Coordinates of N, CA, C and O in Angstrom, one line a residue:
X11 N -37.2 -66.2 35.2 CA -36.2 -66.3 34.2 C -35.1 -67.3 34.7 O -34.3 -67.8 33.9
X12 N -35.0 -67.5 36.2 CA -33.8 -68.6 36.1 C -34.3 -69.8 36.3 O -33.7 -70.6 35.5
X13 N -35.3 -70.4 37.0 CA -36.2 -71.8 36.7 C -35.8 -72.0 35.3 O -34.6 -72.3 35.1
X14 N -36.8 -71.7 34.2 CA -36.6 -71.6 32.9 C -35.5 -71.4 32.3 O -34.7 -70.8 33.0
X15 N -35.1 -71.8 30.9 CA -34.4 -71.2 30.5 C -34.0 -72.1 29.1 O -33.4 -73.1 29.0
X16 N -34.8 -71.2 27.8 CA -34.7 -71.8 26.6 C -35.9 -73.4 26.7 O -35.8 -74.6 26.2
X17 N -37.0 -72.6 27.7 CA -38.2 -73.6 28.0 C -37.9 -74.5 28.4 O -38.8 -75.4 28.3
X18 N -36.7 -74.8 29.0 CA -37.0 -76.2 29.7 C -36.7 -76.0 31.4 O -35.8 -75.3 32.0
X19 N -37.5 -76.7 31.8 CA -37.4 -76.8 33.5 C -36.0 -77.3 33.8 O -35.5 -78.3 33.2
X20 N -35.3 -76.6 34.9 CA -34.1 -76.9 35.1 C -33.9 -77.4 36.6 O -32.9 -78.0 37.1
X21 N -34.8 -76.9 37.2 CA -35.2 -77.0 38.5 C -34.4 -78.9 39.1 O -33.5 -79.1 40.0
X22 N -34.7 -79.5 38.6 CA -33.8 -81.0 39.0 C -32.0 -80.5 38.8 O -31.1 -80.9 39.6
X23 N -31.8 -79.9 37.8 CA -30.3 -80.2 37.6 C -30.0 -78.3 38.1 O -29.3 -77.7 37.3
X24 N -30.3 -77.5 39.2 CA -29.9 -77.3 40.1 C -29.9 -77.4 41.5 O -29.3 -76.8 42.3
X25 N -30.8 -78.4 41.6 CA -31.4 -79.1 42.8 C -29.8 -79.9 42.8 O -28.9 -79.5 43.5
X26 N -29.7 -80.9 42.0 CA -28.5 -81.5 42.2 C -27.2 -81.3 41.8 O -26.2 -82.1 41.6
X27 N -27.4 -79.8 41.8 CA -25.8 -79.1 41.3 C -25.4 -78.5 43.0 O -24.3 -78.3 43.6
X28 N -26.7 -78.3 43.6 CA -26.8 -77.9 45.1 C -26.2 -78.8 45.8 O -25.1 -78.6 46.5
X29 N -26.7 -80.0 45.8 CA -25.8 -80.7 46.2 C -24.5 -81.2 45.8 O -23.7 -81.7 46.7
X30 N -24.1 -81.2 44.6 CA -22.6 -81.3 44.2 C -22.1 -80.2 45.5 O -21.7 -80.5 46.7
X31 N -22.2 -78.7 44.9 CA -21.9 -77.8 45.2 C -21.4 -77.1 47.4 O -20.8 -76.2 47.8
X32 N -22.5 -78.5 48.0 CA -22.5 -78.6 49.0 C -21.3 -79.4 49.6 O -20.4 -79.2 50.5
X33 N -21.8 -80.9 48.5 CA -20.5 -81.5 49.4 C -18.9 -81.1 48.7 O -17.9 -81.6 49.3
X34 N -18.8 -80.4 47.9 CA -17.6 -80.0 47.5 C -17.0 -79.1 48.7 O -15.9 -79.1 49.3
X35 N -18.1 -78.4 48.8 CA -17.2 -77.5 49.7 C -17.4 -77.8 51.2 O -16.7 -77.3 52.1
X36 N -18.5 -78.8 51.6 CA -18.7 -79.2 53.0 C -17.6 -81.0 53.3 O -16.9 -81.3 54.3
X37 N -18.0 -81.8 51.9 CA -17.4 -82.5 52.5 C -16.9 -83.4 53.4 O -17.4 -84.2 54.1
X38 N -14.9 -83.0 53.1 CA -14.3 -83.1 54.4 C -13.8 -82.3 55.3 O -13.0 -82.7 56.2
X39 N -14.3 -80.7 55.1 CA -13.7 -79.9 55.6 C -14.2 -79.8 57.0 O -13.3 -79.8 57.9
X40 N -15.6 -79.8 57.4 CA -15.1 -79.7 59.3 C -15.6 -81.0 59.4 O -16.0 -81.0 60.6
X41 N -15.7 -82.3 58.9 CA -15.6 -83.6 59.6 C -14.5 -84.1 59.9 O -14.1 -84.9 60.8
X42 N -13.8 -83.6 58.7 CA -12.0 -84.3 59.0 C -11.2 -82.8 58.9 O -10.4 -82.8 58.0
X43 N -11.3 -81.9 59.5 CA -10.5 -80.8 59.7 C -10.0 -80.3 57.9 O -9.3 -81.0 57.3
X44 N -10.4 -79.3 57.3 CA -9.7 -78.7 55.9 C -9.1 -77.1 56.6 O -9.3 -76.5 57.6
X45 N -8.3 -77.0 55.5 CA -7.8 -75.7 55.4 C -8.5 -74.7 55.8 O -9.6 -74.7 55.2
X46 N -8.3 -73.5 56.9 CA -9.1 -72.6 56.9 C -9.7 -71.8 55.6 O -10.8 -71.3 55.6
X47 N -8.9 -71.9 54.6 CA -9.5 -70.8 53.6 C -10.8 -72.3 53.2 O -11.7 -71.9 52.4
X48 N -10.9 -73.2 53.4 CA -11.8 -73.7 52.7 C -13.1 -73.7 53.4 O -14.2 -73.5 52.9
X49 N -12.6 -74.0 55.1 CA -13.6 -73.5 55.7 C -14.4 -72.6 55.7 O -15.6 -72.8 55.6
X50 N -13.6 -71.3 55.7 CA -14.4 -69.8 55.0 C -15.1 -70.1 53.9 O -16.3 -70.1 54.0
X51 N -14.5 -70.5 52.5 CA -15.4 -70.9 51.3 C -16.5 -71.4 51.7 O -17.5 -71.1 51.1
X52 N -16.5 -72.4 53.2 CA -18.1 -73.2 52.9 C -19.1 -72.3 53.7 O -20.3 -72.4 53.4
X53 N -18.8 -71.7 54.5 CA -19.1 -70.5 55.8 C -19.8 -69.7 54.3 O -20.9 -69.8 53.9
X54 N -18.8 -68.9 53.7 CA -19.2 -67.6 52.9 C -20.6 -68.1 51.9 O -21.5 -67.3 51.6
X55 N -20.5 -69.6 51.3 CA -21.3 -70.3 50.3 C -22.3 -70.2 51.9 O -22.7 -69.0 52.0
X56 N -22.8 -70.9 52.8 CA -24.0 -70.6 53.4 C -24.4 -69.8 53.9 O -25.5 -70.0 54.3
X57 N -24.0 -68.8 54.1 CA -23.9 -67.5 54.3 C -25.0 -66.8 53.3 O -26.0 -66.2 53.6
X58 N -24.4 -66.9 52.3 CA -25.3 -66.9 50.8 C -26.5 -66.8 50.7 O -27.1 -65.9 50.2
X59 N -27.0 -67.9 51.5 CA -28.6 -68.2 51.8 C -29.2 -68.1 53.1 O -30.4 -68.0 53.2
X60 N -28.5 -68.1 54.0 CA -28.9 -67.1 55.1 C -29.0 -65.5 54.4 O -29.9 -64.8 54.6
X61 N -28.1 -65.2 53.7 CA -28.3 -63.4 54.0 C -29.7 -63.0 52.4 O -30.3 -62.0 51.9
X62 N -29.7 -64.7 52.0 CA -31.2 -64.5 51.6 C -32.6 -63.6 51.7 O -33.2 -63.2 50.7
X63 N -32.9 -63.4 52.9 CA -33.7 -63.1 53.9 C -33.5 -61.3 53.2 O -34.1 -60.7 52.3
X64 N -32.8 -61.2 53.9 CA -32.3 -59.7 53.4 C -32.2 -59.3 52.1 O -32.9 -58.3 51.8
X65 N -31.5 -59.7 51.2 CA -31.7 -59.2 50.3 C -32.9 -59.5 49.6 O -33.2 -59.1 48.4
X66 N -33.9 -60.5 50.3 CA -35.0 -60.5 49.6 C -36.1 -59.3 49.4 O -36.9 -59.2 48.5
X67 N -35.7 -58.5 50.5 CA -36.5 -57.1 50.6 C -36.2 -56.2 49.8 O -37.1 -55.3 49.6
X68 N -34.8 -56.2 49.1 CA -34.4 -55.2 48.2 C -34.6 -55.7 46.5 O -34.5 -54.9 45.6
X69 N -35.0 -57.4 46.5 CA -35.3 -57.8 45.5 C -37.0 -57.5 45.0 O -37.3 -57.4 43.9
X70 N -37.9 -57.5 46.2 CA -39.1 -57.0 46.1 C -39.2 -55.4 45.6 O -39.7 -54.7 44.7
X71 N -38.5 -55.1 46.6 CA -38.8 -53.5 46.3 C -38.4 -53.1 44.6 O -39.0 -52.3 43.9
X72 N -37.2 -53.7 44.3 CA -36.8 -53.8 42.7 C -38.0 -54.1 42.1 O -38.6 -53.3 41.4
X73 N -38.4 -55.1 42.2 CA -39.8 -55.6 41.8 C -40.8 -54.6 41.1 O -41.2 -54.4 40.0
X74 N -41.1 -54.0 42.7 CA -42.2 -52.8 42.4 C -41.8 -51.7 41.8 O -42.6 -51.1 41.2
X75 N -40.7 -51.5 41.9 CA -39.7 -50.1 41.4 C -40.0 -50.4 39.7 O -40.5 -49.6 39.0
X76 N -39.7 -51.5 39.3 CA -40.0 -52.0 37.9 C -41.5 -51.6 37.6 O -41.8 -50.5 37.0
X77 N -42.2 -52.4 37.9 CA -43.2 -51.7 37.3 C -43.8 -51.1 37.5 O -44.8 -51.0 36.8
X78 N -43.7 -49.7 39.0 CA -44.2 -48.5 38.7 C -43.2 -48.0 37.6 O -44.1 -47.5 36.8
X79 N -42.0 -47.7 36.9 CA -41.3 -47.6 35.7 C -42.1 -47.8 34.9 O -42.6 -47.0 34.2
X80 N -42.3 -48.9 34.9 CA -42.9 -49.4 33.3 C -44.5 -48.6 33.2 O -45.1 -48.0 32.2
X81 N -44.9 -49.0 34.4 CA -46.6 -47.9 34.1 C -46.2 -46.5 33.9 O -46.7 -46.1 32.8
X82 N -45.3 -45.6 34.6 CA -44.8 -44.1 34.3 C -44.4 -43.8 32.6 O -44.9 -43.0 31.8
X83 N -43.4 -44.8 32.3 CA -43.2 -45.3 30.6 C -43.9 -45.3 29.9 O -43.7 -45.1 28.7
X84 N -45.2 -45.6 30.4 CA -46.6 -46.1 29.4 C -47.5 -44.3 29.6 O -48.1 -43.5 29.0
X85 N -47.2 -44.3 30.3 CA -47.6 -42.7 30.8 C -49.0 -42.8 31.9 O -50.0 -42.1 31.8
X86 N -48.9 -43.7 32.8 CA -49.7 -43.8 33.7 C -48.9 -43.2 35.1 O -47.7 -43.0 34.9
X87 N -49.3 -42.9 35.9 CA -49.3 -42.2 37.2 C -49.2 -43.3 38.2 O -50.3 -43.8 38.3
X88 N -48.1 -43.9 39.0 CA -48.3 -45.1 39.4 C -49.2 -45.6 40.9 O -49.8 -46.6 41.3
X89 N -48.8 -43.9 41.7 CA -49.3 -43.4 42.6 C -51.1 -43.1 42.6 O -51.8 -42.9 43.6
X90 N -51.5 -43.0 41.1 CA -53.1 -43.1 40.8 C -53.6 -44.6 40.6 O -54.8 -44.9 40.5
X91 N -52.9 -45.2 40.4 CA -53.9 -46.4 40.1 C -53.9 -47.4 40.9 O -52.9 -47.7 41.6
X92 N -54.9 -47.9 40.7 CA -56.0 -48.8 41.5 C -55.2 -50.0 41.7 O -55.5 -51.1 41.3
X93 N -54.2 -49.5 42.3 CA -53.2 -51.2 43.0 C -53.2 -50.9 44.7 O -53.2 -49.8 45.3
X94 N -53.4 -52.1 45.2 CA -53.1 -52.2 46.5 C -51.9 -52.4 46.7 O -51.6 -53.6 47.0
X95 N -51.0 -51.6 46.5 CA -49.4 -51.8 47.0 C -48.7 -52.8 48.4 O -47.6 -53.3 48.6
X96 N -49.5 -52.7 48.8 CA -48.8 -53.7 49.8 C -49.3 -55.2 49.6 O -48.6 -56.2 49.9
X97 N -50.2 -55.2 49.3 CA -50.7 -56.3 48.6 C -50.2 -57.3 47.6 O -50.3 -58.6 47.6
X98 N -49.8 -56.4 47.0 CA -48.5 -56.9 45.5 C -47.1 -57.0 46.1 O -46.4 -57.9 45.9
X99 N -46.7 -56.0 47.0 CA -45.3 -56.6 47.6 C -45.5 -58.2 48.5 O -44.5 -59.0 48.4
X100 N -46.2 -58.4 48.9 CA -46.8 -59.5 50.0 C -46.5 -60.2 48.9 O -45.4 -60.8 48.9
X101 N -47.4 -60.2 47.6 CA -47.3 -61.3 46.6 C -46.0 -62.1 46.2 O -45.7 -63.2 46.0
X102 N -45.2 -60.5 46.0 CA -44.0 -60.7 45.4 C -42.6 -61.7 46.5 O -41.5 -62.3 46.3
X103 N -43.4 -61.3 47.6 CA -42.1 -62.3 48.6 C -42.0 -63.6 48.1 O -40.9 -63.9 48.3
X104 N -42.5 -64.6 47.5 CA -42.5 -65.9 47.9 C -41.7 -65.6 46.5 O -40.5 -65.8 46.5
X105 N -42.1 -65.1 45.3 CA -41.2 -65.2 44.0 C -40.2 -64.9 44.2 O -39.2 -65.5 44.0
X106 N -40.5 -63.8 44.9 CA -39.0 -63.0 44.9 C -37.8 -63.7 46.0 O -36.6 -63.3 46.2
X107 N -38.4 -64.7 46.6 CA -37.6 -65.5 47.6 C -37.0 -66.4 46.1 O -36.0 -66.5 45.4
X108 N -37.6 -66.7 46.1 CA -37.3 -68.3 44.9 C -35.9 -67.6 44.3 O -34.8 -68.1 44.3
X109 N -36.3 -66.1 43.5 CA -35.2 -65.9 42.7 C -34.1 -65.4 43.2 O -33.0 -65.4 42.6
X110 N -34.2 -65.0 44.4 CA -32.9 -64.1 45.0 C -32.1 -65.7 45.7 O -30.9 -65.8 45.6
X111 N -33.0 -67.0 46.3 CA -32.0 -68.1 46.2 C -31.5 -68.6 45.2 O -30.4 -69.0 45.3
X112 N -32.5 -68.6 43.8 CA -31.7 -69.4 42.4 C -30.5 -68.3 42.1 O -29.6 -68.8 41.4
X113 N -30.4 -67.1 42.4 CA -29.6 -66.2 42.3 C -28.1 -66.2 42.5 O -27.1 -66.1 41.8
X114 N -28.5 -66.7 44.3 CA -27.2 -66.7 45.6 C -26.8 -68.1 44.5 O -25.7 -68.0 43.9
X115 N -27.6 -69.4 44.3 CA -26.2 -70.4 44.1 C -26.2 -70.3 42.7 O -25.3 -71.1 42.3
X116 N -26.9 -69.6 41.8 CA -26.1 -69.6 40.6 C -24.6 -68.7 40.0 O -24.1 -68.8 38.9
X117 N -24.4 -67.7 41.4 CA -23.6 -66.9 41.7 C -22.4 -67.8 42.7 O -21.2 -67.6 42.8
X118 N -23.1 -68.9 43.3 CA -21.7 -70.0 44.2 C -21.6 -70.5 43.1 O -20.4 -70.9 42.9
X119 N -22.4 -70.7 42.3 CA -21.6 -72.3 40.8 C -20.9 -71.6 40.2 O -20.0 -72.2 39.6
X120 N -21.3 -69.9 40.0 CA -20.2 -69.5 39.3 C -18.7 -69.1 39.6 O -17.7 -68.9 38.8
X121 N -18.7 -69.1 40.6 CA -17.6 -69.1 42.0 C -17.0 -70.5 41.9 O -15.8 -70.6 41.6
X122 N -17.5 -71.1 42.0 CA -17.0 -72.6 42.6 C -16.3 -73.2 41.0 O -15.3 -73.9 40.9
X123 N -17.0 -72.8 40.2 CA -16.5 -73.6 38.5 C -15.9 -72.2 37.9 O -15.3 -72.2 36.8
X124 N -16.1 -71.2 38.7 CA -14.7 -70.9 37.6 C -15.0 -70.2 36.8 O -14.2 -69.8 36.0
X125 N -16.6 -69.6 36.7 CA -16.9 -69.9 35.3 C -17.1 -67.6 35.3 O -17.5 -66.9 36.3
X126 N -16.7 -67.0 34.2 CA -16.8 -65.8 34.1 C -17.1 -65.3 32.8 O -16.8 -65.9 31.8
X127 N -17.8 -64.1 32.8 CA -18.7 -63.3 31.6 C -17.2 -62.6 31.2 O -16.7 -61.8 31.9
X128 N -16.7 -63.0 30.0 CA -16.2 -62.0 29.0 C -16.8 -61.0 28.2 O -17.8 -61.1 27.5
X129 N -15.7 -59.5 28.4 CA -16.4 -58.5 27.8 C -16.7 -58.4 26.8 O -17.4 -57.5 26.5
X130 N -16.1 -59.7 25.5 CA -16.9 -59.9 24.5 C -18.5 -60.4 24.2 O -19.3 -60.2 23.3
X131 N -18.7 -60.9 25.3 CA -20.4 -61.4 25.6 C -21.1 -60.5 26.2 O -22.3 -60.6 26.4
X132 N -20.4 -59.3 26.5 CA -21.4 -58.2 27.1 C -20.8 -57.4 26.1 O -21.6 -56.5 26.0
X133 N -20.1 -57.2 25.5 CA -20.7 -56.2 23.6 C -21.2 -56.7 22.9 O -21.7 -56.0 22.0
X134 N -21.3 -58.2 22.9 CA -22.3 -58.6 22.1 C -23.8 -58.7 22.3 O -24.7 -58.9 21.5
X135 N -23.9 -58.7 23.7 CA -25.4 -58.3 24.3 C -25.8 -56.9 24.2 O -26.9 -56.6 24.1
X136 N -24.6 -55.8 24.3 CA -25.0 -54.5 24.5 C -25.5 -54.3 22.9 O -26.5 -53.7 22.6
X137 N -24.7 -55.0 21.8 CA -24.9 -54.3 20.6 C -26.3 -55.1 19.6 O -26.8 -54.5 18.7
X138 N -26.7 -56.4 20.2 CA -27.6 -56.4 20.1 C -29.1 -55.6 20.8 O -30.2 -55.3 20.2
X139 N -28.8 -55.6 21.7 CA -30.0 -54.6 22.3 C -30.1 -53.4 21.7 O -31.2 -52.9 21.5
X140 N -28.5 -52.5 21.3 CA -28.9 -51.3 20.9 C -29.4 -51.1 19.5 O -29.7 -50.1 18.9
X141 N -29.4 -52.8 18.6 CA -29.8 -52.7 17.2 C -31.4 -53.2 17.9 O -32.4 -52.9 17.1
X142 N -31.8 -53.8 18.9 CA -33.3 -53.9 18.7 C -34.1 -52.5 19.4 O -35.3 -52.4 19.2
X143 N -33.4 -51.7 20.1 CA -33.9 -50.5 20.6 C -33.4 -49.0 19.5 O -33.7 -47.8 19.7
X144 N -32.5 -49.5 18.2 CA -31.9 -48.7 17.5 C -31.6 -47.3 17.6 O -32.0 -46.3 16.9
X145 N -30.5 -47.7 18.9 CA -29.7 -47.2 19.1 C -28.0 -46.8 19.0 O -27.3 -47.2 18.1
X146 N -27.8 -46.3 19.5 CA -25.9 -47.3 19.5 C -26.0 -47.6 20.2 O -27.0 -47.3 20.9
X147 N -24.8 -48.5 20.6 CA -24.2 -49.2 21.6 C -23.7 -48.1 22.8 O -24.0 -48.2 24.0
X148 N -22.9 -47.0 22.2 CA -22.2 -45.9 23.2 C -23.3 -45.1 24.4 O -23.1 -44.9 25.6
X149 N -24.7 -44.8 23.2 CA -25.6 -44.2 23.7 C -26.2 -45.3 25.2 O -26.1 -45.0 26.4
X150 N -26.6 -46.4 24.8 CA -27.1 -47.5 25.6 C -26.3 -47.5 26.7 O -26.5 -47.2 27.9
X151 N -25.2 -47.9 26.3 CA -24.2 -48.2 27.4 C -23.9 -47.2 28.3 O -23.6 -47.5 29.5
X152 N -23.9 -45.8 27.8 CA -24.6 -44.7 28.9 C -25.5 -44.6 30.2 O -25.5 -44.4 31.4
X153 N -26.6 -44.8 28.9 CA -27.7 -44.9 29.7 C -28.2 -46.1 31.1 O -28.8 -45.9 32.1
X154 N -27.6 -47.3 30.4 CA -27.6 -48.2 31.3 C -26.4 -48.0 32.7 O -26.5 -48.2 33.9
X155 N -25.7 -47.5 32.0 CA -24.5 -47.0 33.4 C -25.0 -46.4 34.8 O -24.9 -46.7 36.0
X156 N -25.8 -45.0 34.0 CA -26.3 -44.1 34.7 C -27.8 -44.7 35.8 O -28.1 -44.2 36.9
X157 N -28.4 -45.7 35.2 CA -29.3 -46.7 35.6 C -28.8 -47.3 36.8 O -29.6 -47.5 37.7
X158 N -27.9 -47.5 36.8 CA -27.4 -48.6 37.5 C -27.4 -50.1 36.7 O -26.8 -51.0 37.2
X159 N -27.9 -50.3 35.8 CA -28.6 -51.4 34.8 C -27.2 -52.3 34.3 O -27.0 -53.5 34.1
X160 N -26.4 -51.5 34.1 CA -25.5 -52.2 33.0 C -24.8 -53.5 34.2 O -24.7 -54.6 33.8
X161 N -24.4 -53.2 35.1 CA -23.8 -54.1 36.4 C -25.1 -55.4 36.1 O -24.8 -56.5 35.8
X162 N -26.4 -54.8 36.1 CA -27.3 -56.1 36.5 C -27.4 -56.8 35.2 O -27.7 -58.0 35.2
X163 N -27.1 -56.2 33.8 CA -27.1 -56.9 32.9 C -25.9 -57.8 32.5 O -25.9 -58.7 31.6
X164 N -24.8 -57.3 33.4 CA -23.1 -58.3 33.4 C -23.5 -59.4 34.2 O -23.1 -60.5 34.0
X165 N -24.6 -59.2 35.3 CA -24.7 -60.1 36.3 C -25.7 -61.4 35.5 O -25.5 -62.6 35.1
X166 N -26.6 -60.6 35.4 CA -27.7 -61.6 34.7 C -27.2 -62.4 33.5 O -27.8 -63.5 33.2
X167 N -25.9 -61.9 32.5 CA -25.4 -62.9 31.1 C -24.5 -64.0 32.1 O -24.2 -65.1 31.6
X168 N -24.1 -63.7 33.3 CA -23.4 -64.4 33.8 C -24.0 -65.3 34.0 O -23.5 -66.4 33.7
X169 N -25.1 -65.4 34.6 CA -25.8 -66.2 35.2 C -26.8 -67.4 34.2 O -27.2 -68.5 34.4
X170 N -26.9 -66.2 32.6 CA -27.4 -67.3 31.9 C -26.4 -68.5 31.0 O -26.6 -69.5 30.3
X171 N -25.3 -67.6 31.5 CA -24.0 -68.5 30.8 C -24.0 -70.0 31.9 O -23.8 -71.0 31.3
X172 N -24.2 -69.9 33.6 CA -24.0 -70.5 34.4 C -25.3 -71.4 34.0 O -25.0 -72.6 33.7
X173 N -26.2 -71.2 34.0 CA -27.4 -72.5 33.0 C -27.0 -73.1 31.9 O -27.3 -74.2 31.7
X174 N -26.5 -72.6 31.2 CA -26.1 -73.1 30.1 C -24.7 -74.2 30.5 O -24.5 -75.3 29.9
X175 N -24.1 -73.9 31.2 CA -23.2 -75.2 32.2 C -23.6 -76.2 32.3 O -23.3 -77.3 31.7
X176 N -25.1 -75.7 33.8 CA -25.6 -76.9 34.3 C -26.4 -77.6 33.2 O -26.6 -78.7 33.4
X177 N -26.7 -77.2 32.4 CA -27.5 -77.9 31.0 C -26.7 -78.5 30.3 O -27.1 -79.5 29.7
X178 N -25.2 -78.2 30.2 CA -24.4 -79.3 29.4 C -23.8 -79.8 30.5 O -23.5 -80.8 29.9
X179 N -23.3 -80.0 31.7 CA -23.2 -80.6 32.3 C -24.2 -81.8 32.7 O -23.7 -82.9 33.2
X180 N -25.8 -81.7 32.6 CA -26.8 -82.2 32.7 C -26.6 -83.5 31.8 O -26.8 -84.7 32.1
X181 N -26.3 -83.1 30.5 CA -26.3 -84.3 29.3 C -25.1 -84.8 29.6 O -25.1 -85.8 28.9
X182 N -24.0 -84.7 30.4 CA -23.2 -85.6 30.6 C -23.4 -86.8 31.5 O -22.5 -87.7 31.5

């Protein structure tokens, strides 16, 4: 879902938002001495992708967490079926690397530009979802709380708002 988005490959125009993004904050800061707080800014931005590594293990396990969910939902037994579990996590590293980095700098571009989800864009996401699950909004918004879900769905509009940047930014 972050490669893509609204089918078109975006992969070039965050390749070179990376580098915007780099020399913004690398620069002149330790070639010609910058402000400590900027220093930290470029430290905490690579940081990001060093601690990559790590959270990539909690992005796998998410992974699998999902769709043993989704098989229990369907009313399968996840613990009965004929998956080699360690097998599919192995699989899942290399994706789940890709997305937890398209993640880390679509979370620095949103940092660096400024850019933030208003809670009008997350009632308008919650109240659409609860008219295609027809529900309400109050009920959903419960339920996603209690999930832990509703945090990852503020995170994820954020992030599709931050594509939608580099895509108009792109045409400029």
């Amino acid at each position: 879902w972050i490669i893509f988005h609204h089918g078109v490959l975006i992969l070039a125009v965050l390749l070179r938002t990376v580098f915007y993004v780099i020399a913004q904050l690398l620069g002149n800061i330790f070639m010609f001495g910058g402000a400590r707080s900027q220093q930290l800014a470029a430290i905490e931005f690579l940081s990001g992708f060093y601690s990559a590594i790590l959270v990539l293990s909690g992005e796998v396990s998410r992974r699998i967490d999902d769709l043993a969910n989704s098989m229990a939902m369907q009313g399968i037994e996840p613990s009965r079926a004929e998956i080699d579990w360690d097998a599919l996590r192995e699989r899942q590293k290399e994706s789940g690397a890709k997305s937890v980095q398209a993640t880390l700098l679509l979370d620095a571009i949103a940092r660096q530009e400024k850019i933030e989800l208003g809670q009008s864009a997350l009632e308008a996401a919650l109240y659409a979802e609860a008219e295609r699950r027809k529900t309400t909004m109050e009920l959903l918004r419960a339920k996603l709380a209690k999930d832990g879900r509703l945090e990852r769905l503020a995170e994820q509009l954020l992030r599709e708002k931050v594509l939608d940047f580099l895509l108009t930014s792109a045409d400029t």
